[in-house]
């Protein structure tokens, strides 16, 4: 009798999509005020909801003081840029260090909607420091620390700056050029990309989002 009840409960749990939401990334950030801006964007763009549906995830979060280039993106790019900070597997520094290669392309939540944009370049430097960046650009977002982790389902790690998909946040993107062919040829790495990052948008308005009251859904 008892085992029958247990069994039916298990079947119910397995059938319900809610059962997949084993973690709540917003909840995990609630007591971390230094990531309030990032957490707000996660919620606003509904990326948090999508992340919570994943079997495993790693969030690369940006502290409020480094949020400018992300928060100042136009609304139509914001969601993709935020989704680009969610890796589709569980990683922590130990797992990253155990990888056989020192560099790897890791899929992000953005890859579910955009296969070409949705990967991050992970690279471990000679000194063991770990970096993330858009493929084809220098890896400059440094892994600072683990903010929270539940092995092996979800981790939240701080990175030193936003990791924008290729072509985001660059005011001088060349128009008219079609996307690269699907052959996966070697992309040339432009050393100037880092310079562009630094020089753009000296007077962003990170507070803008906070000023407008967002209707509760
Ligand atoms: C990943 O980043 C490293 C370090 O910046 C670079 O050497 C490597 O070419 C990059 N790989 C890709 C595919 O962009």
Coordinates of C-alpha atoms and ligand atoms in Angstrom, one line a residue:
X1 CA 0.0 0.0 0.0
X2 CA 2.6 2.5 1.1
X3 CA 4.9 1.7 -1.7
X4 CA 2.1 2.2 -4.2
X5 CA 1.5 5.7 -2.9
X6 CA 5.2 6.5 -3.0
X7 CA 5.4 5.3 -6.5
X8 CA 2.5 7.4 -7.7
X9 CA 4.0 10.5 -6.0
X10 CA 7.2 9.8 -7.9
X11 CA 5.5 9.4 -11.2
X12 CA 3.6 12.7 -10.6
X13 CA 6.8 14.5 -9.7
X14 CA 8.5 13.2 -12.8
X15 CA 5.7 14.2 -15.1
X16 CA 5.4 17.7 -13.8
X17 CA 7.6 20.3 -15.5
X18 CA 7.8 22.2 -12.2
X19 CA 9.9 19.3 -10.8
X20 CA 12.7 20.5 -13.0
X21 CA 13.0 23.8 -11.3
X22 CA 15.3 22.5 -8.6
X23 CA 16.9 25.8 -8.0
X24 CA 15.9 29.5 -8.0
X25 CA 18.7 31.7 -9.2
X26 CA 17.0 34.9 -8.0
X27 CA 16.6 33.4 -4.5
X28 CA 20.3 32.5 -4.5
X29 CA 21.2 36.1 -5.1
X30 CA 18.7 37.7 -2.7
X31 CA 21.3 38.2 0.1
X32 CA 24.0 39.4 -2.2
X33 CA 23.3 43.1 -2.6
X34 CA 26.5 43.7 -4.7
X35 CA 24.8 41.8 -7.6
X36 CA 21.4 43.5 -7.2
X37 CA 21.7 45.1 -10.6
X38 CA 22.5 41.8 -12.4
X39 CA 19.8 40.0 -10.5
X40 CA 17.3 42.6 -11.5
X41 CA 18.2 42.2 -15.2
X42 CA 17.9 38.4 -14.8
X43 CA 14.3 38.9 -13.6
X44 CA 13.3 41.7 -16.0
X45 CA 14.5 39.8 -19.1
X46 CA 13.0 36.5 -17.8
X47 CA 16.4 34.8 -18.2
X48 CA 16.1 33.8 -14.6
X49 CA 13.0 31.8 -15.4
X50 CA 14.7 30.0 -18.2
X51 CA 17.8 29.3 -16.2
X52 CA 15.7 27.8 -13.4
X53 CA 14.3 25.3 -15.9
X54 CA 17.8 23.9 -16.7
X55 CA 19.1 20.7 -15.3
X56 CA 22.4 22.3 -14.5
X57 CA 23.6 25.9 -14.9
X58 CA 26.5 28.2 -14.1
X59 CA 25.8 31.9 -13.8
X60 CA 28.6 34.3 -14.4
X61 CA 27.4 37.4 -12.5
X62 CA 28.8 40.9 -12.7
X63 CA 29.0 43.2 -9.7
X64 CA 27.0 46.4 -9.7
X65 CA 30.0 48.6 -10.2
X66 CA 30.9 46.9 -13.5
X67 CA 27.4 46.7 -14.9
X68 CA 27.5 49.8 -17.1
X69 CA 28.2 48.2 -20.5
X70 CA 25.5 45.6 -19.9
X71 CA 22.8 47.7 -18.4
X72 CA 23.1 50.4 -21.1
X73 CA 22.4 48.0 -23.9
X74 CA 19.2 48.6 -25.9
X75 CA 16.2 46.5 -24.8
X76 CA 16.3 44.3 -27.9
X77 CA 19.9 43.2 -27.1
X78 CA 19.6 43.0 -23.3
X79 CA 18.0 39.6 -23.0
X80 CA 20.5 38.0 -25.3
X81 CA 23.4 39.6 -23.5
X82 CA 22.1 38.5 -20.1
X83 CA 21.5 34.9 -21.4
X84 CA 25.1 34.9 -22.5
X85 CA 26.1 34.8 -18.9
X86 CA 24.4 31.5 -18.2
X87 CA 26.4 28.3 -18.9
X88 CA 24.5 25.1 -19.6
X89 CA 26.5 22.9 -17.3
X90 CA 27.7 23.0 -13.7
X91 CA 31.1 24.5 -13.4
X92 CA 33.2 25.6 -10.5
X93 CA 36.9 26.4 -10.4
X94 CA 37.8 22.8 -9.6
X95 CA 35.7 21.5 -12.5
X96 CA 37.1 24.1 -14.8
X97 CA 40.6 23.2 -13.7
X98 CA 40.0 19.6 -14.3
X99 CA 39.3 20.1 -17.9
X100 CA 41.8 18.5 -20.2
X101 CA 42.2 21.6 -22.3
X102 CA 43.2 25.0 -21.2
X103 CA 40.7 26.6 -23.5
X104 CA 37.2 25.5 -24.5
X105 CA 34.0 26.9 -26.1
X106 CA 31.2 26.5 -23.6
X107 CA 27.5 26.9 -24.7
X108 CA 25.3 29.4 -23.0
X109 CA 21.6 29.8 -22.6
X110 CA 21.8 32.1 -25.7
X111 CA 22.8 29.1 -27.8
X112 CA 19.2 27.8 -27.5
X113 CA 18.0 30.7 -29.6
X114 CA 21.2 31.7 -31.4
X115 CA 23.7 28.9 -32.2
X116 CA 26.4 31.2 -33.5
X117 CA 26.4 33.7 -30.7
X118 CA 25.8 31.5 -27.8
X119 CA 29.2 30.2 -26.8
X120 CA 31.8 31.6 -24.5
X121 CA 35.5 31.1 -24.8
X122 CA 36.9 29.8 -21.5
X123 CA 40.7 30.1 -21.1
X124 CA 43.0 29.3 -18.3
X125 CA 46.2 31.5 -18.2
X126 CA 49.7 30.3 -17.2
X127 CA 49.2 31.5 -13.7
X128 CA 46.0 29.5 -13.3
X129 CA 43.7 32.5 -13.5
X130 CA 40.5 31.7 -15.5
X131 CA 39.0 34.0 -18.1
X132 CA 35.9 34.1 -20.2
X133 CA 35.2 36.1 -23.4
X134 CA 33.4 36.1 -26.6
X135 CA 34.9 33.8 -29.2
X136 CA 37.3 35.6 -31.5
X137 CA 37.9 38.3 -28.9
X138 CA 40.5 38.3 -26.2
X139 CA 39.3 36.6 -23.0
X140 CA 39.2 39.4 -20.5
X141 CA 36.4 38.7 -18.0
X142 CA 38.3 37.2 -15.1
X143 CA 36.7 34.6 -12.8
X144 CA 36.8 36.4 -9.5
X145 CA 35.2 34.1 -7.0
X146 CA 32.4 31.6 -6.3
X147 CA 29.4 33.4 -5.0
X148 CA 27.2 30.4 -4.4
X149 CA 27.3 26.7 -5.5
X150 CA 25.2 23.6 -5.2
X151 CA 27.3 20.8 -6.7
X152 CA 26.5 19.6 -9.3
X153 CA 23.4 21.5 -10.3
X154 CA 24.0 25.2 -10.0
X155 CA 26.8 27.6 -9.4
X156 CA 27.1 31.4 -9.3
X157 CA 30.5 32.9 -10.0
X158 CA 31.5 36.5 -10.1
X159 CA 33.3 37.7 -13.3
X160 CA 35.2 41.0 -13.5
X161 CA 33.1 42.5 -16.3
X162 CA 30.2 41.7 -18.6
X163 CA 30.7 39.2 -21.4
X164 CA 28.9 40.5 -24.4
X165 CA 28.2 38.4 -27.5
X166 CA 30.2 39.2 -30.6
X167 CA 29.0 42.4 -32.1
X168 CA 27.2 43.7 -29.0
X169 CA 28.2 47.0 -27.6
X170 CA 30.4 47.9 -30.5
X171 CA 29.0 51.0 -32.1
X172 CA 31.0 50.6 -35.3
X173 CA 29.8 47.1 -36.4
X174 CA 30.2 46.8 -40.1
X175 CA 26.8 46.6 -41.8
X176 CA 26.0 44.8 -45.0
X177 CA 28.3 41.9 -44.3
X178 CA 26.5 38.6 -44.2
X179 CA 27.4 36.2 -41.4
X180 CA 30.3 33.9 -41.8
X181 CA 29.8 30.6 -43.7
X182 CA 29.0 27.5 -41.7
X183 CA 32.4 26.0 -42.4
X184 CA 33.8 27.1 -39.1
X185 CA 36.9 28.6 -40.5
X186 CA 39.4 30.1 -38.2
X187 CA 38.3 33.6 -37.1
X188 CA 41.0 36.2 -37.0
X189 CA 41.5 37.6 -33.6
X190 CA 41.6 41.4 -33.5
X191 CA 43.7 42.9 -30.8
X192 CA 41.8 46.1 -31.2
X193 CA 38.6 44.6 -29.7
X194 CA 39.7 45.1 -26.2
X195 CA 40.4 48.8 -26.9
X196 CA 36.9 49.2 -28.3
X197 CA 35.4 47.7 -25.2
X198 CA 37.2 50.3 -23.0
X199 CA 36.5 53.4 -25.1
X200 CA 32.8 53.0 -25.6
X201 CA 30.0 54.6 -23.7
X202 CA 31.8 56.8 -21.2
X203 CA 28.4 58.2 -20.0
X204 CA 26.0 55.3 -19.8
X205 CA 22.9 55.5 -17.7
X206 CA 22.8 52.4 -15.6
X207 CA 20.1 53.9 -13.4
X208 CA 17.6 54.2 -16.2
X209 CA 16.1 50.8 -15.6
X210 CA 15.7 51.5 -12.0
X211 CA 13.9 54.7 -12.6
X212 CA 11.1 53.2 -14.7
X213 CA 8.6 51.2 -12.6
X214 CA 8.3 47.8 -14.0
X215 CA 4.8 46.4 -14.0
X216 CA 4.6 43.2 -12.0
X217 CA 3.6 40.2 -14.1
Ligands
LIG1 C1 40.0 32.1 -26.7 O1 40.8 33.0 -25.9 C2 42.2 32.8 -26.0 C3 42.9 33.8 -25.0 O2 42.4 35.1 -25.3 C4 42.7 32.9 -27.4 O3 44.0 32.6 -27.5 C5 41.9 31.9 -28.3 O4 42.3 32.0 -29.6 C6 40.4 32.1 -28.1 N1 39.7 31.1 -28.9 C7 38.7 31.5 -29.7 C8 38.0 30.3 -30.4 O5 38.3 32.6 -29.8

